[in-house]
PDB file of C-alpha atoms in Angstrom:
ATOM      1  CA  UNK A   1      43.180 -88.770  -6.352  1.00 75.00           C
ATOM      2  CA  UNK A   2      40.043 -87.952  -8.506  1.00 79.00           C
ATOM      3  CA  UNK A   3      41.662 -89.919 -11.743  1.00 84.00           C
ATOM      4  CA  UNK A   4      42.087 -92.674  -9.086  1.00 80.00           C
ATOM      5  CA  UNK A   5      38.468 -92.620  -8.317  1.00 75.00           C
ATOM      6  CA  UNK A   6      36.690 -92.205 -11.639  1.00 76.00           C
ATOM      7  CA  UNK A   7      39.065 -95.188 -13.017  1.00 78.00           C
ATOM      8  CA  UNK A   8      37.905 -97.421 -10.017  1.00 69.00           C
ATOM      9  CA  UNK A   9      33.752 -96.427 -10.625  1.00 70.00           C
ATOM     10  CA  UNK A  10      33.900 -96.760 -14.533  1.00 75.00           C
ATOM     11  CA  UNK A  11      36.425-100.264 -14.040  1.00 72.00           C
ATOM     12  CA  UNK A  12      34.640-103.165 -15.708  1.00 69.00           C
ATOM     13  CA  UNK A  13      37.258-106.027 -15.640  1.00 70.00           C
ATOM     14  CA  UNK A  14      35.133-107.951 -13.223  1.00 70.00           C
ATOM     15  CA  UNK A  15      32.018-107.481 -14.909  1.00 74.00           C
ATOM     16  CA  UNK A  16      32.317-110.796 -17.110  1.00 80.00           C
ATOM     17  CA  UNK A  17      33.112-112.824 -14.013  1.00 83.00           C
ATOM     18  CA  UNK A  18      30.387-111.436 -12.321  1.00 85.00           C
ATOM     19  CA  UNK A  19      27.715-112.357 -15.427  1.00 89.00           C
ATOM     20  CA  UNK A  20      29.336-116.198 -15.673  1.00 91.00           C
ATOM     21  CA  UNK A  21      28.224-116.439 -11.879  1.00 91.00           C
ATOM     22  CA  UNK A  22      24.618-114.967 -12.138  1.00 94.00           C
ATOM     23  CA  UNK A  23      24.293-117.267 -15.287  1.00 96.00           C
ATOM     24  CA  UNK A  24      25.680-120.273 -12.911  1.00 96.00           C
ATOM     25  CA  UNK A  25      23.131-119.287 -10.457  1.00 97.00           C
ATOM     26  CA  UNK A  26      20.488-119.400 -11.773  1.00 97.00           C
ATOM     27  CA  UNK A  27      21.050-122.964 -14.293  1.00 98.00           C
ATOM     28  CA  UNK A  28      21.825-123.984 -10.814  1.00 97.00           C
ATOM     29  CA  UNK A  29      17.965-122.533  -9.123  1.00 98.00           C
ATOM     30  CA  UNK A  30      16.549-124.347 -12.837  1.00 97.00           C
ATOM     31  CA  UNK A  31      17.981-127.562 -12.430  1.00 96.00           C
ATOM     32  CA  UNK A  32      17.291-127.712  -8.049  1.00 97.00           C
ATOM     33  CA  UNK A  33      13.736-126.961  -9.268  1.00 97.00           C
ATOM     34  CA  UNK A  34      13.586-129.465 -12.154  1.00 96.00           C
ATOM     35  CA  UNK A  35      15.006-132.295  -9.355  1.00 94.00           C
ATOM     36  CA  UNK A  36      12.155-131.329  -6.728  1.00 95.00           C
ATOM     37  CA  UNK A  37       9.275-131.619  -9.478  1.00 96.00           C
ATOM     38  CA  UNK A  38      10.413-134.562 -11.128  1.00 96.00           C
ATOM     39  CA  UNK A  39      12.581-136.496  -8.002  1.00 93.00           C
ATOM     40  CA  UNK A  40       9.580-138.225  -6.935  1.00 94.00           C
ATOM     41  CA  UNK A  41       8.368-139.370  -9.972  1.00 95.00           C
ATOM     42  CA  UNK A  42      11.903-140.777 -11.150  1.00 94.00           C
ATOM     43  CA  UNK A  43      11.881-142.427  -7.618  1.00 94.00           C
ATOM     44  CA  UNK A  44       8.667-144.146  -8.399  1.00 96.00           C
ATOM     45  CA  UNK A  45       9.894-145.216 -11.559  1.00 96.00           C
ATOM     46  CA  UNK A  46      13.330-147.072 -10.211  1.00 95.00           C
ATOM     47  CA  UNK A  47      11.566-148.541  -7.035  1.00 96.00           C
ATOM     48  CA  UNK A  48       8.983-150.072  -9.548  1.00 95.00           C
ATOM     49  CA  UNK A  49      12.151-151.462 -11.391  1.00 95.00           C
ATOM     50  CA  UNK A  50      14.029-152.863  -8.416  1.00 93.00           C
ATOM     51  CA  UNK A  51      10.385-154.687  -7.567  1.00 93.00           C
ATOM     52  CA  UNK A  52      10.363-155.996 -10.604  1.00 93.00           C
ATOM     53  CA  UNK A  53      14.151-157.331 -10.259  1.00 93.00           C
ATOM     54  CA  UNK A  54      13.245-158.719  -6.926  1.00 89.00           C
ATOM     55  CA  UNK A  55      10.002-160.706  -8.247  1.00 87.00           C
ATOM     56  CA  UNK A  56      12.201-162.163 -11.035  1.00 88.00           C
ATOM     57  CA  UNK A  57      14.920-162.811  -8.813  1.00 79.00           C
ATOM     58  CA  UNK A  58      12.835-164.513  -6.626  1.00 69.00           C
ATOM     59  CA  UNK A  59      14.037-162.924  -3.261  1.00 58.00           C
TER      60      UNK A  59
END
């Protein structure tokens, strides 16, 4: 029962899986954050485009 024990607290054969996911995380937090900062600025930049279009277009 005690071998049991001490082989299940000192266990690491999760521990890689569990660094890949905190790593996932937080690229994940990085790139939410880039897209808040920069979202309205790229939205600026393709409405100015598709007003563009439209004055060439004519419409």
């Amino acid at each position: 029962m005690l071998a049991q024990l001490k082989r299940l607290l000192f266990d690491e054969s999760g521990q890689g899986m569990v660094e890949y996911g905190l790593i996932l995380a937080l690229i994940a937090i990085v790139v939410i954050g880039a897209l808040v900062v920069l979202g309205p600025k790229i939205a600026d930049i393709f409405r100015s485009i598709g007003d563009e279009i439209d004055g060439i277009s004519g419409t």
